[in-house]
Short mmCIF file of C-alpha atoms in Angstrom, two decimals:
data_model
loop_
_atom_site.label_atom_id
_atom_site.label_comp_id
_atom_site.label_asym_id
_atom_site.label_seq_id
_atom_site.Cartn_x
_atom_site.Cartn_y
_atom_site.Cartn_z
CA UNK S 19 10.52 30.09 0.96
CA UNK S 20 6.40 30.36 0.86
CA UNK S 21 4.78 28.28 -2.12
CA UNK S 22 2.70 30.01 -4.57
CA UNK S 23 -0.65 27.90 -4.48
CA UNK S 24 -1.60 29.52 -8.06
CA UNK S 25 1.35 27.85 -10.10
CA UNK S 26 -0.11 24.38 -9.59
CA UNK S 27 -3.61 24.08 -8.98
CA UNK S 28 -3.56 20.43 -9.65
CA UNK S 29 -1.23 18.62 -7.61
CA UNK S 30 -2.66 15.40 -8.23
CA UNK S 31 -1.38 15.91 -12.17
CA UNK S 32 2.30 15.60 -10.91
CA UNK S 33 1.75 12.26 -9.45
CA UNK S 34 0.19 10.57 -12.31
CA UNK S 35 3.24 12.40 -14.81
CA UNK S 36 5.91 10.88 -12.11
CA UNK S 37 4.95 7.97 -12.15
CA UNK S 38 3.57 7.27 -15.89
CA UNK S 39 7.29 8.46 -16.74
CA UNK S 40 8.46 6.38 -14.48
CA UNK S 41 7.02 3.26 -15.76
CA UNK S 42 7.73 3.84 -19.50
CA UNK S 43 11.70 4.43 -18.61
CA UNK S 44 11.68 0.71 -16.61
CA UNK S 45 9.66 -0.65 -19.35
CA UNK S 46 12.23 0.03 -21.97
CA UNK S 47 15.01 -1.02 -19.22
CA UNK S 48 13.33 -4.36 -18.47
CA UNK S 49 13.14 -4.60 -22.47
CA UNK S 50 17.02 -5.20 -23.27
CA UNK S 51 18.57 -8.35 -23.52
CA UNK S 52 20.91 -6.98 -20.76
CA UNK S 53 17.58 -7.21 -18.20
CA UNK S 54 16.91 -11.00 -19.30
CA UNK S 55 18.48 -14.20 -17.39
CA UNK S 56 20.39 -16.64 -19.93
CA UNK S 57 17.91 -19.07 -20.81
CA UNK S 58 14.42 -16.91 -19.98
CA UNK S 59 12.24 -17.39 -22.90
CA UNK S 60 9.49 -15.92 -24.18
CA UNK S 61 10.35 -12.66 -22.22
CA UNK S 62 9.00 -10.03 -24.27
CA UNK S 63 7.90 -5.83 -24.21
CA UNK S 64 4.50 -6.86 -22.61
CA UNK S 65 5.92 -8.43 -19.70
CA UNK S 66 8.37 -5.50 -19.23
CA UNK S 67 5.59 -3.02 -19.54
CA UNK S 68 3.22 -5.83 -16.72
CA UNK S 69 6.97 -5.88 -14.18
CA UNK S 70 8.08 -2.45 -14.27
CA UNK S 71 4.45 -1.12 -13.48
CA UNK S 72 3.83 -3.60 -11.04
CA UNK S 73 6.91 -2.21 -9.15
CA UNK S 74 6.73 1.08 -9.77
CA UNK S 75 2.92 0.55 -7.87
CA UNK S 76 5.01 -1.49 -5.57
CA UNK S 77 2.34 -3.45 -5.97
CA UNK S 78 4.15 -7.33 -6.75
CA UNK S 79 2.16 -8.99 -9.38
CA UNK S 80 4.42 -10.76 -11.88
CA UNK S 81 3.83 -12.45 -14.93
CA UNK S 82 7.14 -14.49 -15.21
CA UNK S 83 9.04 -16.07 -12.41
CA UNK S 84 11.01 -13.11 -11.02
CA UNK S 85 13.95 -15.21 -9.77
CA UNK S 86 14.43 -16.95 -12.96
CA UNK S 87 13.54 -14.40 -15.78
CA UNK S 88 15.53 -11.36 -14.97
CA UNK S 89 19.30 -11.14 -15.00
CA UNK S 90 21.44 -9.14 -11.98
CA UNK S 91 20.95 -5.98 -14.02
CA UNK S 92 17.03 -6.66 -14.05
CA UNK S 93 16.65 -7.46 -10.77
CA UNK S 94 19.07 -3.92 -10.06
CA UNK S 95 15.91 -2.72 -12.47
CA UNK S 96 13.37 -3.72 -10.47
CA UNK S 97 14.98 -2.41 -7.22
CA UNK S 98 15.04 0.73 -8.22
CA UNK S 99 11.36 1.05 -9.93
CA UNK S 100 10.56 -0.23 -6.25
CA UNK S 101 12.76 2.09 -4.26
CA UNK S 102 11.36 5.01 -6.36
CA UNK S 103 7.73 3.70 -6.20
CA UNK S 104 8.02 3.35 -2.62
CA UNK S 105 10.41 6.56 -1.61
CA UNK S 106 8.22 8.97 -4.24
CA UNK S 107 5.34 8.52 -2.99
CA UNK S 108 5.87 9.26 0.21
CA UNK S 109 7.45 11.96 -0.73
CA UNK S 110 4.48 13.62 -3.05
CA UNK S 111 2.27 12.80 -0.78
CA UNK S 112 4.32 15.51 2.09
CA UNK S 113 4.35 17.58 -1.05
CA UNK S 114 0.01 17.25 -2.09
CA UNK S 115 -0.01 17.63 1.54
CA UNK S 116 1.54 20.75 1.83
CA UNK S 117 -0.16 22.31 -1.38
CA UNK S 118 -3.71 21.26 0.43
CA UNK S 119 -3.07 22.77 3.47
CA UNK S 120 -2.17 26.09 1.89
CA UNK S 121 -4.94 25.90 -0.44
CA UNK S 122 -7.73 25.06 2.22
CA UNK S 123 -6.63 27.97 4.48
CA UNK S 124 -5.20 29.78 7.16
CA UNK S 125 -6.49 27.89 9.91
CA UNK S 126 -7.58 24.40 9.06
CA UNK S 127 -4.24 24.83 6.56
CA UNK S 128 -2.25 24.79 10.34
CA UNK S 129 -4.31 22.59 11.65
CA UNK S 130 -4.32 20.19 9.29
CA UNK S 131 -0.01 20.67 8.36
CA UNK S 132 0.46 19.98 12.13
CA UNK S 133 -0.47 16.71 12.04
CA UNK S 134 2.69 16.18 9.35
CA UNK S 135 4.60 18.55 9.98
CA UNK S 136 4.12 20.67 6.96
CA UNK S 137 3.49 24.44 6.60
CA UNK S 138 6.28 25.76 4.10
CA UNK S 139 9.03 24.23 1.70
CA UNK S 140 11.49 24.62 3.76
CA UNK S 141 9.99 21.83 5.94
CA UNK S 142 9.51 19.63 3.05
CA UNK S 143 13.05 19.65 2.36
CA UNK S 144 14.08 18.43 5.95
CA UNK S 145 10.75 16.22 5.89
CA UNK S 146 12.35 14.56 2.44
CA UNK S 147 16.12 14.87 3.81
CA UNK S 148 14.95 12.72 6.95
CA UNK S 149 12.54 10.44 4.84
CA UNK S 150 15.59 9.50 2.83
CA UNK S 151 17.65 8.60 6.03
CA UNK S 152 14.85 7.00 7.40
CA UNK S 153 14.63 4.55 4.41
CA UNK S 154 18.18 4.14 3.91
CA UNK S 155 18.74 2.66 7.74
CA UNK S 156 15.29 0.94 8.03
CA UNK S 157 16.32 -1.08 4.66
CA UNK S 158 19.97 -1.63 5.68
CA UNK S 159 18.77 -2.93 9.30
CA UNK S 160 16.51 -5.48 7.66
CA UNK S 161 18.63 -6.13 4.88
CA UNK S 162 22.03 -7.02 7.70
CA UNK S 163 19.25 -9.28 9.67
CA UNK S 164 18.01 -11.13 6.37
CA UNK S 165 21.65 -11.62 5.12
CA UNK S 166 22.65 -12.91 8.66
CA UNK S 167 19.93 -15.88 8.69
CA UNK S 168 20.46 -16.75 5.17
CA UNK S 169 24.36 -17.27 6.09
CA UNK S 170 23.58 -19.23 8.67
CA UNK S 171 21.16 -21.60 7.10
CA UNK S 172 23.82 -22.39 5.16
CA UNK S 173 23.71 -20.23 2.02
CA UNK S 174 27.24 -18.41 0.57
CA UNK S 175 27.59 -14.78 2.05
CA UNK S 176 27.23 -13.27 -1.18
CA UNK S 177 24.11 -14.95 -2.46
CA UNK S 178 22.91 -14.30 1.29
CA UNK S 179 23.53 -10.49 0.74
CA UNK S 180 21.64 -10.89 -2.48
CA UNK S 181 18.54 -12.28 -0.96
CA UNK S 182 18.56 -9.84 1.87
CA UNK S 183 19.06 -6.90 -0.06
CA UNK S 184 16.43 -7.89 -2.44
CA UNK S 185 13.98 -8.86 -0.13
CA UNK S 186 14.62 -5.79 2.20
CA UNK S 187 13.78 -3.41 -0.32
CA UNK S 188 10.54 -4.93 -1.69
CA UNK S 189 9.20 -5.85 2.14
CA UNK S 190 9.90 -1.93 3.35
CA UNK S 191 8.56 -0.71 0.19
CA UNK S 192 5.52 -3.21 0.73
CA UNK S 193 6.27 -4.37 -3.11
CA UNK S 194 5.93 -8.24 -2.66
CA UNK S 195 8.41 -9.12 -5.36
CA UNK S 196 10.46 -12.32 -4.17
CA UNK S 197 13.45 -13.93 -6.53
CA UNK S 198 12.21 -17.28 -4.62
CA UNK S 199 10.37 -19.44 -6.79
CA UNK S 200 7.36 -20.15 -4.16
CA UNK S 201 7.85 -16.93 -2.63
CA UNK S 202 8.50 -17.01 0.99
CA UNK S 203 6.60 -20.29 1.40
CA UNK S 204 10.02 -21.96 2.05
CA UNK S 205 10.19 -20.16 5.27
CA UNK S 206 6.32 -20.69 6.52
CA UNK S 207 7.40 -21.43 9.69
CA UNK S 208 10.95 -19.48 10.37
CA UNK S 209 9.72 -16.97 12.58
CA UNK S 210 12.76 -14.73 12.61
CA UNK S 211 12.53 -14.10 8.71
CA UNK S 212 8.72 -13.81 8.86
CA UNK S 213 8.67 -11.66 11.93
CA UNK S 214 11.79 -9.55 10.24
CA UNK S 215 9.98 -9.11 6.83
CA UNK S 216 6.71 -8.18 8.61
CA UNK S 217 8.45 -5.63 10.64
CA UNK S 218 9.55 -4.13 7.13
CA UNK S 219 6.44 -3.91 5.42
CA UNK S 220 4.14 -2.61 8.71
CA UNK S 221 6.75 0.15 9.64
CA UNK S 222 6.94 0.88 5.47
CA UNK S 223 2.98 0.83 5.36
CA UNK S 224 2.45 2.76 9.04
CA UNK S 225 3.39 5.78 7.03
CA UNK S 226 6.14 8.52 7.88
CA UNK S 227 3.60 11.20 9.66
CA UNK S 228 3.39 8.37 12.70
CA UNK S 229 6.69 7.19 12.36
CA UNK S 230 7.66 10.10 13.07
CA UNK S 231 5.48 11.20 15.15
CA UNK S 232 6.65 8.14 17.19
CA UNK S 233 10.22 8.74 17.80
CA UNK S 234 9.63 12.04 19.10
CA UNK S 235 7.01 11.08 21.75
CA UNK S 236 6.96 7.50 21.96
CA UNK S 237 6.79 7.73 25.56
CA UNK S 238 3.74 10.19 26.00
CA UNK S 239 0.69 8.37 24.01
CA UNK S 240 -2.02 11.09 25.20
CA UNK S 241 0.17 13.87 23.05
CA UNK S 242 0.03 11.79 19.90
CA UNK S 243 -1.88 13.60 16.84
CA UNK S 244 -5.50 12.17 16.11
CA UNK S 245 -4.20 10.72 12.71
CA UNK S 246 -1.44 8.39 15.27
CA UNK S 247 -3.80 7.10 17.12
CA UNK S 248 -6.24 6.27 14.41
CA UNK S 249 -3.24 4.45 12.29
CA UNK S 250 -2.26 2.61 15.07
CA UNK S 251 -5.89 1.39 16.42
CA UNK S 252 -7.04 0.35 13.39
CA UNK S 253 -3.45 -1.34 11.79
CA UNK S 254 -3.95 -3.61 15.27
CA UNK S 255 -7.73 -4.26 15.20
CA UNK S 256 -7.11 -5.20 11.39
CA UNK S 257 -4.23 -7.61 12.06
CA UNK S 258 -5.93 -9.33 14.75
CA UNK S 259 -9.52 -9.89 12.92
CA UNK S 260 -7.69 -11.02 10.02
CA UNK S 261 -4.86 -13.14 11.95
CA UNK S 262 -7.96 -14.20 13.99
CA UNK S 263 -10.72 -15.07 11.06
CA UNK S 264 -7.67 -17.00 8.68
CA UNK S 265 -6.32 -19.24 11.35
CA UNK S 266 -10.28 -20.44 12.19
CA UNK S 267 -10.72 -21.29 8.04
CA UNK S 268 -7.59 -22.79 7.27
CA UNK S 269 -6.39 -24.47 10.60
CA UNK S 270 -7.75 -27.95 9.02
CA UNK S 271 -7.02 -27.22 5.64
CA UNK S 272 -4.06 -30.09 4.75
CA UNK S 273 -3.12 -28.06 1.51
CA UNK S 274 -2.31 -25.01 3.41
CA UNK S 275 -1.41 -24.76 6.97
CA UNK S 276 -3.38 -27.75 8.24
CA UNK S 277 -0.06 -30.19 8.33
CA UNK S 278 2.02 -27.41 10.10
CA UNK S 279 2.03 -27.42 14.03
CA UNK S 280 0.16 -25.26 15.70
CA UNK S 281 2.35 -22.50 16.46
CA UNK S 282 3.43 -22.32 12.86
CA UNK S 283 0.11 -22.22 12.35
CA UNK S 284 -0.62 -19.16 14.03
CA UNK S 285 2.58 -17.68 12.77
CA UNK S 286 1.18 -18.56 9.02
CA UNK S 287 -2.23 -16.95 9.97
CA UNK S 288 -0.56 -14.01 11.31
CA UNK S 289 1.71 -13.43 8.54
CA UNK S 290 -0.87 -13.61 5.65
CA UNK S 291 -3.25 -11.51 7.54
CA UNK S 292 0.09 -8.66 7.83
CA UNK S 293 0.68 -9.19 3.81
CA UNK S 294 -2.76 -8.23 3.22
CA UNK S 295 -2.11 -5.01 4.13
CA UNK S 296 -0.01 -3.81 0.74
CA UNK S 297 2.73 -6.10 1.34
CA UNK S 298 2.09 -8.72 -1.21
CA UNK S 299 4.43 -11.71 0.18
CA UNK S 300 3.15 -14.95 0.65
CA UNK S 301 4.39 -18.00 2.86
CA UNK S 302 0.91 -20.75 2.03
CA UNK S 303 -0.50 -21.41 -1.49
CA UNK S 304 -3.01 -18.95 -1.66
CA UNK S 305 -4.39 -20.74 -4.27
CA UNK S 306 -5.08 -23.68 -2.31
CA UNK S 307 -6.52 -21.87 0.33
CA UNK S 308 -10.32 -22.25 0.98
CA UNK S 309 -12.83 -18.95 -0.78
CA UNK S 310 -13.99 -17.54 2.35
CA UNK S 311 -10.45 -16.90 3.36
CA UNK S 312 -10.45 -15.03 0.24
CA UNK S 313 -13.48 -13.07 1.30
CA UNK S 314 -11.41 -12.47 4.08
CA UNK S 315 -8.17 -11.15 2.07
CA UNK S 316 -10.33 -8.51 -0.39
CA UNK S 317 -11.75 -6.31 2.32
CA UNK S 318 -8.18 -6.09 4.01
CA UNK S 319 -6.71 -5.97 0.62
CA UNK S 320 -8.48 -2.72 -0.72
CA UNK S 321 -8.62 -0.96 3.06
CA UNK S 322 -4.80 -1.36 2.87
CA UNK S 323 -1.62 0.75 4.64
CA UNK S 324 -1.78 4.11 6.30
CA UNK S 325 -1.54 7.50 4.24
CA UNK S 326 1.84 8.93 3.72
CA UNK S 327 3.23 5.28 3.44
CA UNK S 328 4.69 2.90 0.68
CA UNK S 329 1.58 0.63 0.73
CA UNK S 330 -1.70 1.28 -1.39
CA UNK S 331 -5.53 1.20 -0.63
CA UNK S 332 -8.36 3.59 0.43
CA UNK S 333 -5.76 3.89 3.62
CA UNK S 334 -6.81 2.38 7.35
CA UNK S 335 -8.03 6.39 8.79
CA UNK S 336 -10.58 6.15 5.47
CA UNK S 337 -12.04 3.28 6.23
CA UNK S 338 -12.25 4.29 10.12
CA UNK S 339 -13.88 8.37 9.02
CA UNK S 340 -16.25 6.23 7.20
CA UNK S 341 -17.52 3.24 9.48
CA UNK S 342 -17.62 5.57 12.47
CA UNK S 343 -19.44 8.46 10.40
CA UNK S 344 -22.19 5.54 9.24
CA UNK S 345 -22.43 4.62 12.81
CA UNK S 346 -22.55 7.74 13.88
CA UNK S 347 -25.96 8.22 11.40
CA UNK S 348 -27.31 4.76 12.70
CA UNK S 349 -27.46 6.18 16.54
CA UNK S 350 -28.16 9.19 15.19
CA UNK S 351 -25.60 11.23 16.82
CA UNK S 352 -25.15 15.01 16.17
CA UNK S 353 -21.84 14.54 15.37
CA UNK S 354 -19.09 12.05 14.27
CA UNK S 355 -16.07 11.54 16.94
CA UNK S 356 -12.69 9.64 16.99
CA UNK S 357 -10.76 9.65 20.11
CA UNK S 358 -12.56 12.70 21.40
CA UNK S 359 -11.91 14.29 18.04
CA UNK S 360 -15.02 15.74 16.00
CA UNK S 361 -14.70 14.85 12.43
CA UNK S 362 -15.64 17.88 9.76
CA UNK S 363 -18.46 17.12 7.91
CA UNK S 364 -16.40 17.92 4.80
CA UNK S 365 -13.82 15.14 5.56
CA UNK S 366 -16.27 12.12 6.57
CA UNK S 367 -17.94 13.19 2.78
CA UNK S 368 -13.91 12.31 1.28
CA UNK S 369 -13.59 9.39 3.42
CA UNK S 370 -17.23 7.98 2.11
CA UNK S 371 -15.92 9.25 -1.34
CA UNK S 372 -13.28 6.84 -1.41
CA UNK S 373 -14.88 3.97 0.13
CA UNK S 374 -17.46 4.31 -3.03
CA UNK S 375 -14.91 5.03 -5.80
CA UNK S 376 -12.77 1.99 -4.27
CA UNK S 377 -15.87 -0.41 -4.35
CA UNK S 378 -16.87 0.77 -7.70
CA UNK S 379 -13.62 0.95 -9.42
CA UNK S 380 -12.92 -2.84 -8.03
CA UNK S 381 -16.42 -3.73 -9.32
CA UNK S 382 -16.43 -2.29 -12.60
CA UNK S 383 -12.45 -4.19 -12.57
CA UNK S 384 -14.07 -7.70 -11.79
CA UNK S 385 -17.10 -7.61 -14.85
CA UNK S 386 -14.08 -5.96 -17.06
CA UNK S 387 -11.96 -9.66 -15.94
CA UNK S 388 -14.84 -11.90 -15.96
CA UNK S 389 -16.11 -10.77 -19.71
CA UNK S 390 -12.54 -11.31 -20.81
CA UNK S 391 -11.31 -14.67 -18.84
CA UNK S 392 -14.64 -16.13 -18.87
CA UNK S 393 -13.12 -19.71 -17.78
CA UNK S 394 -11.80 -18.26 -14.78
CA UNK S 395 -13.90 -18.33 -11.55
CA UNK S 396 -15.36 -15.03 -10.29
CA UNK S 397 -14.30 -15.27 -6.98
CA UNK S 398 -10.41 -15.51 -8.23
CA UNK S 399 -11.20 -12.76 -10.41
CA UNK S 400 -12.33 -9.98 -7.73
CA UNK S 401 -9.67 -11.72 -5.47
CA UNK S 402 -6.90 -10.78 -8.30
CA UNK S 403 -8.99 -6.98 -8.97
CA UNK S 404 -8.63 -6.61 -5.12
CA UNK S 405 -4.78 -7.10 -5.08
CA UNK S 406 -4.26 -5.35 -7.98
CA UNK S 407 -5.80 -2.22 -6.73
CA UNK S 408 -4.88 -2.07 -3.31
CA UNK S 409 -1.39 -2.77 -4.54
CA UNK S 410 -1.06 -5.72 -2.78
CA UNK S 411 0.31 -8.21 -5.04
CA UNK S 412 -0.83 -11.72 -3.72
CA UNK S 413 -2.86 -13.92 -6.19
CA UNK S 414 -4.23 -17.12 -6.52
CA UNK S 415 -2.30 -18.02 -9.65
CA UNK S 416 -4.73 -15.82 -12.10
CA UNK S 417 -1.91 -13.16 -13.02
CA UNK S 418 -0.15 -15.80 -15.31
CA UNK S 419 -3.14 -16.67 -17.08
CA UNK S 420 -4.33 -13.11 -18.46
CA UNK S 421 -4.59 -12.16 -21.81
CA UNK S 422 -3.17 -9.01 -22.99
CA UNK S 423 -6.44 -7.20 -22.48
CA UNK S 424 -6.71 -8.89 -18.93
CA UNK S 425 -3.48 -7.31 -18.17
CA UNK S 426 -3.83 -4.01 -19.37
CA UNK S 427 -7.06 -4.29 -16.80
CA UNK S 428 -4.79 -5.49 -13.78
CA UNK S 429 -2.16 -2.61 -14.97
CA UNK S 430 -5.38 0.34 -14.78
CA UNK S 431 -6.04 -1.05 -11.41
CA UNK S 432 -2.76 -1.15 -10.27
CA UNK S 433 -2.09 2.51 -11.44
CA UNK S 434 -5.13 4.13 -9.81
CA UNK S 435 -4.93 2.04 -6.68
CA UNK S 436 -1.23 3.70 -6.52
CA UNK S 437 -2.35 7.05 -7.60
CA UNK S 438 -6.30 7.19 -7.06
CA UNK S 439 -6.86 7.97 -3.35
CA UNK S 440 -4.24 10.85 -3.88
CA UNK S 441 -5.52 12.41 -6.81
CA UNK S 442 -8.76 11.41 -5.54
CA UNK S 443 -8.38 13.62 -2.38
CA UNK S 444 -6.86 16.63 -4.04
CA UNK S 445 -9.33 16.93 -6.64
CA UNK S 446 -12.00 17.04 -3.96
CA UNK S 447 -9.86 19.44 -1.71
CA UNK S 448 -8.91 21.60 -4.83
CA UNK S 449 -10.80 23.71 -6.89
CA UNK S 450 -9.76 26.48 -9.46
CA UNK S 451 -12.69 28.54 -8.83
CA UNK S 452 -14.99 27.96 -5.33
CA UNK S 453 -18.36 27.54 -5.71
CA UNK S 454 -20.08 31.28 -5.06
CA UNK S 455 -24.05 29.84 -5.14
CA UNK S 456 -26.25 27.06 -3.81
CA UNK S 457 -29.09 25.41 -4.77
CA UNK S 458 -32.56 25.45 -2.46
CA UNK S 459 -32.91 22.42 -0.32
CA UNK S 460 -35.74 19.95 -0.95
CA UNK S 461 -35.91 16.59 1.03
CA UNK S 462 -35.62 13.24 -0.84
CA UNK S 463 -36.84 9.43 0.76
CA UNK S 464 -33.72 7.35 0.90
CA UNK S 465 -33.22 3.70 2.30
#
């Protein structure tokens, strides 16, 4: 069955209803008593409404101790706000992606759907259909492995199961959301549950177009599409500048990793660097750690995961369009390549699109937090605006200390870093009515 492009002009609209619905149905489920621990005071409407819309964005921020606030129906809750956060939007973005492609043509609409896999709804279906089995085994692999460790460090089978369940869903879905009251800092240097929960949230935040793409030709590299090879290149440079540049500022640093030895070190410098990326789990005190390591987090933080994946951010294949199409204007190159790929001028202008909105939106997010938590430093401020919008979920220990208006800041940001880039990109792409004029050229002195 062929879609008919004029019935929704304005994809983007569906997203923002999906998951504004979302969020008001877990806020009133994260409201009942039945969602509260015995004993968790103080929990009230406003930190339902903060929770559920921090894990609908999978994004991980939390006002109130996780572990110790909500009750085994809460925490069941949460899961599923996560699972759907995570799950729906990879699943409306196939479905934006296939209303583009038909929208922007015959031929760079089949160019650009065979890079996912999407020309017609009859391919979304078995593109959702193996997105669903692909979630279900990656989370009940990690989940098996998690449970396993925790049983034999000791803990009873079914709290074990708990944790790895828990924690299985929120690292595939790159939520961040731990039931551990310090997070995963308990296991700073256990590299079989920090390697396992990294594993999670990188194959979560790779996205499913190179997942994909990657079981069917895994062994023949010089057939994988443009957007693979771009995903992959920069997730790897990204991990290693950030593994590389957080190990050098906190290897002496006795209140983070500066007591561990050295290999837990570099496991500690690794994982941060990884959690950057969308994931939002933490295994140091990030508020203890030194500011130009969190100079180091907010780039990383708002370039995020991949598009097409459960983590948030202008997406790693943005940021790459738009440093190589600047580069390509410093040499002053005719045109702007990746991988022996031209890039269309109409793309590079999205990419640099985003980059802007994302620095301005982050910006305007910062003075918003600084005007109303004036005793809190600036630099924890646009480290906590940074997290929020690239859906990250790591903080400093800021999120605790917002006022309701501070909040309802953090919540914006989490929203549009969730929804932006998508919306974003569609209402670029998409236009009721094309332009059918142009206005005459006239030069103009910039830089």
């Amino acid at each position: 069955m062929k879609l008919d492009d004029k019935r929704i002009t304005r994809p983007g609209a569906l997203i923002v209803a999906y998951f504004g619905a979302t969020i008001a149905l877990g806020t009133v489920l994260l409201s009942l008593p039945v969602a509260h621990r015995a004993g968790a005071e103080g929990v009230g409407w406003s930190d339902a409404f903060f929770t559920a819309a921090s894990a609908v964005t999978v994004t991980g921020l939390v006002v109130v101790d996780t572990g110790a606030s909500w009750s085994p129906f809460g925490e069941l809750v949460l899961l599923a706000l996560i699972q759907i956060g995570g799950l729906g939007i990879m699943t409306m973005a196939g479905f934006v992606g296939l209303i583009v492609n038909r929208r922007l043509g015959v031929r760079s609409g089949l160019r650009a759907g065979a890079e996912i896999g999407l020309t017609h709804l009859g391919v979304l279906r078995t593109l959702i259909r193996d997105l669903v089995v692909f979630v279900v085994v990656a989370e009940t692999v990690v989940a098996a492995l998690l449970t396993v460790r925790f049983m034999i460090q000791g803990i009873s089978p079914f709290r074990a199961f708990h944790l790895g369940v828990f924690h299985a869903v929120s690292a595939f879905n790159n939520a961040g959301f731990s039931i551990f009251r310090t997070g995963l800092e308990g296991y700073v240097g256990d590299w079989f549950v920090c390697l396992v929960i990294v594993a999670a949230f990188v194959l979560g935040g790779l996205g499913f177009p190179v997942v994909f793409e990657l079981a069917r030709s895994w062994r023949t590299p010089r057939r994988w599409s443009l957007h693979t090879k771009v995903t992959l290149a920069v997730t790897g440079l990204l991990l290693a500048v950030g593994t590389a540049a957080i190990a050098v500022i906190e290897w002496t640093n006795p209140a983070t990793m500066g007591g561990l030895p050295a290999d837990e070190r570099v496991l500690s410098a690794f994982f941060q660097s990884a959690t950057t990326r969308t994931a939002g789990f933490n295994t140091l005190d990030l508020g203890a750690m030194r500011p130009a390591s969190w100079l180091v987090f907010v780039p990383l933080m708002v370039i995020g995961a991949s598009s097409a994946s459960t983590g948030g951010g202008i997406k790693t294949s943005t940021i790459a369009v738009a440093v190589r199409s600047t580069l390509a204007e410093v040499r002053g190159d005719r045109h702007t390549t990746l991988f022996e790929r031209t890039i269309p001028i109409g793309l590079q202008r999205q990419a640099l699109s985003l980059v802007m909105a994302a620095l301005a939106t982050v910006g305007a997010a910062t003075f918003a937090l600084a005007v109303l938590q004036p005793s809190v430093p600036l630099g924890e401020l646009l480290f906590e605006a940074a997290s929020a919008f690239g859906t990250v979920g790591v903080s400093t220990g800021v999120t605790t200390e917002l006022s309701g208006l501070g909040r309802a800041v953090v919540i914006v940001l989490m929203f549009i870093g969730r929804v932006g880039p998508i919306t974003f990109g569609t209402a670029v792409l998409l236009r009721p009515e094309p332009k059918r004029f142009s206005y005459p050229n006239e030069e103009l002195l910039v830089g």
